[in-house]
Amino acid sequence: MFIPRVVKSFGLVLVVSISLPCLTCVVSGQDRTVELPKELRARAEHGEADAQFDLGMAYDKGQGVPFDYQEALRWWTKAANQGHSKAQFTIGVISQTTEKNFPVAAGWFRKAADQGLATAQEALGTMYANGQGVPQDYSEASRWWRKAADQGNLRAQVSLGNMYMKGMGVPQDSSEALRWYRSAAEQGYAPAQAGLGTAYLNGVGILQDQKEAVRWYRLAADQGDVTAQLSLGMIYEKGSGIPQDYREAVRWYRLAAEQGNASAQYFLGSMYHDGNGVPQDYKEAVRWYRLAAEQGYSAAQSSLGSMCDEGKGISRDYKEAVRLYRMAAEQGNPVAQLSLGMSYSDGKGVPQDYIQAYMWLNLGAAGSGIGHDVRDALARKMTPEQIAEGQRLAREWKPTPAK
């Protein structure tokens, strides 16, 4: 059985797959479906938990019997109720991903985890980390991940490494974090290779080594790891410890961008905007900025607003520019705040309003360290009462997360 599962780990959303046993075998080097053993149903009906689980798998895969999900679920439930750990884990996954019943899922995961099933221990740790079906508790998350990690579960090893790196649920210990990353990385697990690359890149818990960072990132990136692909793009664009190579940066940005990574989409748009590694192409820049902006990426919203403002790669549209500037500005992007302030000051795409202009210019200048001269020039056109109101609005302003 192949069930997609979304795992949120400290802001990073990973889609992983849980592969459950299936009734197949390899004969003469080729896969061949095993016919349903005649005695399997009899054993299942006689109450043997292993047979009940296997019969559920047969119905789920349509192997030896017609595909029937409800019948598969019925036999899995019978096995789970008898304490079969893999069946309990399977019901837990279904409760989590299909039914979205997190408390029930956590209960099944716990039953299987208590029996030592590593995949269930990893899943229960993730539920504690995210507060799904159980109170959020990083210490409990770490405890269950350690049990799974000690059994060789790669996802748990990376998650436990993350906890040590950030000091969440365990004392902060970069060396211990790296030990777990390396354990999983040396077994070819891409997220661990990417984590090890980041450690080498930043010199966290280990001597900084850009070339070693690139080596580990490349191993992960070649497996399609988005984080590693994005990181390689940034390293090649900046020439961090290696020769600068815009074309190579574009190649890695594109691979990550095509997987939907908003940061990579924005950076690829910037490469097209500036003509670095690719011919300058404002329309292509707009396309990639838009994809990132639609995901709420504030820098892309600000840049796309600028393209609309200037009519680059898209028809000039001051109102659309203001809409985009506002979305980014409300998230706290200082460049967008300055741009929105200028729009209010000049009355472009929005009625002229010096108070609103001052508020946004004040916020943008504070956040970026630039723009003070523009704000001060505007202040010379304003009354003391207007300035005071603009300052009050700026003090009371609070950022709004992207939707």
PDB file of N, CA and C in Angstrom, residues 5-8 16 18 88-90 92-93 96-97 102 105-110 112-113 117-134 140-141 144-149 153 155-156 159:
ATOM      1  N   ARG A   5       1.864  11.015   2.747  1.00  0.00           N
ATOM      2  CA  ARG A   5       1.654  11.608   4.061  1.00  0.00           C
ATOM      3  C   ARG A   5       2.384  12.930   4.117  1.00  0.00           C
ATOM      4  N   VAL A   6       1.683  13.958   4.545  1.00  0.00           N
ATOM      5  CA  VAL A   6       2.285  15.278   4.673  1.00  0.00           C
ATOM      6  C   VAL A   6       2.823  15.428   6.085  1.00  0.00           C
ATOM      7  N   VAL A   7       4.078  15.746   6.173  1.00  0.00           N
ATOM      8  CA  VAL A   7       4.731  15.927   7.465  1.00  0.00           C
ATOM      9  C   VAL A   7       5.233  17.348   7.548  1.00  0.00           C
ATOM     10  N   LYS A   8       4.791  18.072   8.558  1.00  0.00           N
ATOM     11  CA  LYS A   8       5.270  19.437   8.758  1.00  0.00           C
ATOM     12  C   LYS A   8       6.338  19.418   9.822  1.00  0.00           C
ATOM     13  N   VAL A  16       6.159  12.756   2.200  1.00  0.00           N
ATOM     14  CA  VAL A  16       6.881  11.496   2.204  1.00  0.00           C
ATOM     15  C   VAL A  16       5.895  10.398   1.877  1.00  0.00           C
ATOM     16  N   ILE A  18       4.667   6.354   2.654  1.00  0.00           N
ATOM     17  CA  ILE A  18       4.743   5.215   3.545  1.00  0.00           C
ATOM     18  C   ILE A  18       4.441   3.980   2.723  1.00  0.00           C
ATOM     19  N   GLN A  88      -2.157  -1.665  13.067  1.00  0.00           N
ATOM     20  CA  GLN A  88      -2.438  -0.467  13.856  1.00  0.00           C
ATOM     21  C   GLN A  88      -1.843   0.773  13.194  1.00  0.00           C
ATOM     22  N   PHE A  89      -0.627   0.633  12.715  1.00  0.00           N
ATOM     23  CA  PHE A  89       0.006   1.753  12.025  1.00  0.00           C
ATOM     24  C   PHE A  89      -0.763   2.118  10.763  1.00  0.00           C
ATOM     25  N   THR A  90      -1.207   1.121  10.008  1.00  0.00           N
ATOM     26  CA  THR A  90      -1.966   1.365   8.778  1.00  0.00           C
ATOM     27  C   THR A  90      -3.256   2.111   9.072  1.00  0.00           C
ATOM     28  N   GLY A  92      -3.791   3.959  11.611  1.00  0.00           N
ATOM     29  CA  GLY A  92      -3.390   5.298  12.031  1.00  0.00           C
ATOM     30  C   GLY A  92      -3.137   6.224  10.858  1.00  0.00           C
ATOM     31  N   VAL A  93      -2.449   5.708   9.838  1.00  0.00           N
ATOM     32  CA  VAL A  93      -2.174   6.517   8.643  1.00  0.00           C
ATOM     33  C   VAL A  93      -3.476   6.900   7.951  1.00  0.00           C
ATOM     34  N   GLN A  96      -5.182   9.559   9.862  1.00  0.00           N
ATOM     35  CA  GLN A  96      -4.481  10.840   9.751  1.00  0.00           C
ATOM     36  C   GLN A  96      -4.672  11.491   8.389  1.00  0.00           C
ATOM     37  N   THR A  97      -4.500  10.719   7.323  1.00  0.00           N
ATOM     38  CA  THR A  97      -4.438  11.311   5.986  1.00  0.00           C
ATOM     39  C   THR A  97      -5.780  11.359   5.273  1.00  0.00           C
ATOM     40  N   PHE A 102      -7.128  13.266  13.819  1.00  0.00           N
ATOM     41  CA  PHE A 102      -5.802  13.199  14.407  1.00  0.00           C
ATOM     42  C   PHE A 102      -5.762  12.506  15.775  1.00  0.00           C
ATOM     43  N   ALA A 105      -5.822   8.863  15.058  1.00  0.00           N
ATOM     44  CA  ALA A 105      -4.546   8.473  14.442  1.00  0.00           C
ATOM     45  C   ALA A 105      -3.463   8.344  15.502  1.00  0.00           C
ATOM     46  N   ALA A 106      -3.386   9.330  16.394  1.00  0.00           N
ATOM     47  CA  ALA A 106      -2.361   9.298  17.445  1.00  0.00           C
ATOM     48  C   ALA A 106      -2.539   8.075  18.332  1.00  0.00           C
ATOM     49  N   GLY A 107      -3.793   7.717  18.609  1.00  0.00           N
ATOM     50  CA  GLY A 107      -4.051   6.553  19.434  1.00  0.00           C
ATOM     51  C   GLY A 107      -3.548   5.268  18.796  1.00  0.00           C
ATOM     52  N   TRP A 108      -3.785   5.107  17.504  1.00  0.00           N
ATOM     53  CA  TRP A 108      -3.309   3.909  16.805  1.00  0.00           C
ATOM     54  C   TRP A 108      -1.787   3.896  16.692  1.00  0.00           C
ATOM     55  N   PHE A 109      -1.215   5.069  16.386  1.00  0.00           N
ATOM     56  CA  PHE A 109       0.244   5.138  16.307  1.00  0.00           C
ATOM     57  C   PHE A 109       0.873   4.745  17.649  1.00  0.00           C
ATOM     58  N   ARG A 110       0.257   5.203  18.739  1.00  0.00           N
ATOM     59  CA  ARG A 110       0.815   4.898  20.055  1.00  0.00           C
ATOM     60  C   ARG A 110       0.783   3.393  20.334  1.00  0.00           C
ATOM     61  N   ALA A 112       0.949   0.972  18.193  1.00  0.00           N
ATOM     62  CA  ALA A 112       2.005   0.322  17.423  1.00  0.00           C
ATOM     63  C   ALA A 112       3.386   0.722  17.932  1.00  0.00           C
ATOM     64  N   ALA A 113       3.523   1.989  18.313  1.00  0.00           N
ATOM     65  CA  ALA A 113       4.817   2.481  18.800  1.00  0.00           C
ATOM     66  C   ALA A 113       5.207   1.781  20.094  1.00  0.00           C
ATOM     67  N   LEU A 117       7.330  -0.583  16.856  1.00  0.00           N
ATOM     68  CA  LEU A 117       7.336  -0.367  15.410  1.00  0.00           C
ATOM     69  C   LEU A 117       7.912   1.016  15.109  1.00  0.00           C
ATOM     70  N   ALA A 118       9.051   1.047  14.430  1.00  0.00           N
ATOM     71  CA  ALA A 118       9.786   2.304  14.232  1.00  0.00           C
ATOM     72  C   ALA A 118       8.988   3.327  13.436  1.00  0.00           C
ATOM     73  N   THR A 119       8.290   2.890  12.386  1.00  0.00           N
ATOM     74  CA  THR A 119       7.522   3.843  11.584  1.00  0.00           C
ATOM     75  C   THR A 119       6.427   4.503  12.419  1.00  0.00           C
ATOM     76  N   ALA A 120       5.830   3.757  13.343  1.00  0.00           N
ATOM     77  CA  ALA A 120       4.806   4.321  14.212  1.00  0.00           C
ATOM     78  C   ALA A 120       5.424   5.271  15.229  1.00  0.00           C
ATOM     79  N   GLN A 121       6.593   4.940  15.728  1.00  0.00           N
ATOM     80  CA  GLN A 121       7.290   5.830  16.658  1.00  0.00           C
ATOM     81  C   GLN A 121       7.626   7.151  15.975  1.00  0.00           C
ATOM     82  N   GLU A 122       8.098   7.074  14.731  1.00  0.00           N
ATOM     83  CA  GLU A 122       8.400   8.300  13.980  1.00  0.00           C
ATOM     84  C   GLU A 122       7.142   9.125  13.761  1.00  0.00           C
ATOM     85  N   ALA A 123       6.041   8.462  13.397  1.00  0.00           N
ATOM     86  CA  ALA A 123       4.786   9.167  13.139  1.00  0.00           C
ATOM     87  C   ALA A 123       4.250   9.813  14.409  1.00  0.00           C
ATOM     88  N   LEU A 124       4.328   9.106  15.538  1.00  0.00           N
ATOM     89  CA  LEU A 124       3.844   9.667  16.798  1.00  0.00           C
ATOM     90  C   LEU A 124       4.702  10.858  17.221  1.00  0.00           C
ATOM     91  N   GLY A 125       6.013  10.764  17.003  1.00  0.00           N
ATOM     92  CA  GLY A 125       6.877  11.901  17.293  1.00  0.00           C
ATOM     93  C   GLY A 125       6.492  13.123  16.489  1.00  0.00           C
ATOM     94  N   THR A 126       6.156  12.914  15.227  1.00  0.00           N
ATOM     95  CA  THR A 126       5.748  14.028  14.360  1.00  0.00           C
ATOM     96  C   THR A 126       4.450  14.651  14.844  1.00  0.00           C
ATOM     97  N   MET A 127       3.533  13.830  15.332  1.00  0.00           N
ATOM     98  CA  MET A 127       2.267  14.379  15.830  1.00  0.00           C
ATOM     99  C   MET A 127       2.498  15.217  17.087  1.00  0.00           C
ATOM    100  N   TYR A 128       3.420  14.780  17.946  1.00  0.00           N
ATOM    101  CA  TYR A 128       3.748  15.601  19.122  1.00  0.00           C
ATOM    102  C   TYR A 128       4.431  16.908  18.698  1.00  0.00           C
ATOM    103  N   ALA A 129       5.295  16.842  17.695  1.00  0.00           N
ATOM    104  CA  ALA A 129       5.985  18.056  17.239  1.00  0.00           C
ATOM    105  C   ALA A 129       5.009  19.074  16.674  1.00  0.00           C
ATOM    106  N   ASN A 130       3.964  18.585  15.994  1.00  0.00           N
ATOM    107  CA  ASN A 130       3.006  19.481  15.344  1.00  0.00           C
ATOM    108  C   ASN A 130       1.758  19.746  16.174  1.00  0.00           C
ATOM    109  N   GLY A 131       1.626  19.031  17.296  1.00  0.00           N
ATOM    110  CA  GLY A 131       0.422  19.198  18.110  1.00  0.00           C
ATOM    111  C   GLY A 131      -0.818  18.690  17.416  1.00  0.00           C
ATOM    112  N   GLN A 132      -0.688  17.602  16.686  1.00  0.00           N
ATOM    113  CA  GLN A 132      -1.829  17.022  15.975  1.00  0.00           C
ATOM    114  C   GLN A 132      -2.355  15.817  16.752  1.00  0.00           C
ATOM    115  N   GLY A 133      -3.553  15.952  17.297  1.00  0.00           N
ATOM    116  CA  GLY A 133      -4.177  14.851  18.021  1.00  0.00           C
ATOM    117  C   GLY A 133      -3.654  14.673  19.425  1.00  0.00           C
ATOM    118  N   VAL A 134      -2.574  15.373  19.753  1.00  0.00           N
ATOM    119  CA  VAL A 134      -1.970  15.360  21.093  1.00  0.00           C
ATOM    120  C   VAL A 134      -1.472  16.774  21.371  1.00  0.00           C
ATOM    121  N   GLU A 140       8.424  15.078  24.107  1.00  0.00           N
ATOM    122  CA  GLU A 140       7.827  13.798  23.725  1.00  0.00           C
ATOM    123  C   GLU A 140       8.158  13.459  22.271  1.00  0.00           C
ATOM    124  N   ALA A 141       8.146  14.476  21.423  1.00  0.00           N
ATOM    125  CA  ALA A 141       8.502  14.256  20.016  1.00  0.00           C
ATOM    126  C   ALA A 141       9.913  13.685  19.926  1.00  0.00           C
ATOM    127  N   TRP A 144      10.154   9.959  21.148  1.00  0.00           N
ATOM    128  CA  TRP A 144       9.691   8.948  20.189  1.00  0.00           C
ATOM    129  C   TRP A 144      10.601   8.883  18.969  1.00  0.00           C
ATOM    130  N   TRP A 145      11.085  10.047  18.530  1.00  0.00           N
ATOM    131  CA  TRP A 145      12.003  10.036  17.385  1.00  0.00           C
ATOM    132  C   TRP A 145      13.295   9.300  17.727  1.00  0.00           C
ATOM    133  N   ARG A 146      13.748   9.428  18.980  1.00  0.00           N
ATOM    134  CA  ARG A 146      14.972   8.729  19.366  1.00  0.00           C
ATOM    135  C   ARG A 146      14.762   7.212  19.309  1.00  0.00           C
ATOM    136  N   LYS A 147      13.599   6.752  19.783  1.00  0.00           N
ATOM    137  CA  LYS A 147      13.305   5.318  19.723  1.00  0.00           C
ATOM    138  C   LYS A 147      13.355   4.820  18.281  1.00  0.00           C
ATOM    139  N   ALA A 148      12.745   5.607  17.376  1.00  0.00           N
ATOM    140  CA  ALA A 148      12.738   5.203  15.969  1.00  0.00           C
ATOM    141  C   ALA A 148      14.121   5.336  15.345  1.00  0.00           C
ATOM    142  N   ALA A 149      14.818   6.412  15.694  1.00  0.00           N
ATOM    143  CA  ALA A 149      16.154   6.657  15.137  1.00  0.00           C
ATOM    144  C   ALA A 149      17.120   5.551  15.538  1.00  0.00           C
ATOM    145  N   ASN A 153      15.458   4.333  11.608  1.00  0.00           N
ATOM    146  CA  ASN A 153      14.473   5.072  10.814  1.00  0.00           C
ATOM    147  C   ASN A 153      15.086   6.403  10.375  1.00  0.00           C
ATOM    148  N   ARG A 155      13.904   9.067   8.642  1.00  0.00           N
ATOM    149  CA  ARG A 155      13.168  10.310   8.895  1.00  0.00           C
ATOM    150  C   ARG A 155      13.312  10.728  10.356  1.00  0.00           C
ATOM    151  N   ALA A 156      13.260   9.759  11.247  1.00  0.00           N
ATOM    152  CA  ALA A 156      13.400  10.068  12.672  1.00  0.00           C
ATOM    153  C   ALA A 156      14.804  10.584  12.979  1.00  0.00           C
ATOM    154  N   SER A 159      14.813  14.197  11.924  1.00  0.00           N
ATOM    155  CA  SER A 159      13.985  15.003  12.827  1.00  0.00           C
ATOM    156  C   SER A 159      14.674  15.188  14.168  1.00  0.00           C
TER     157      SER A 159
END
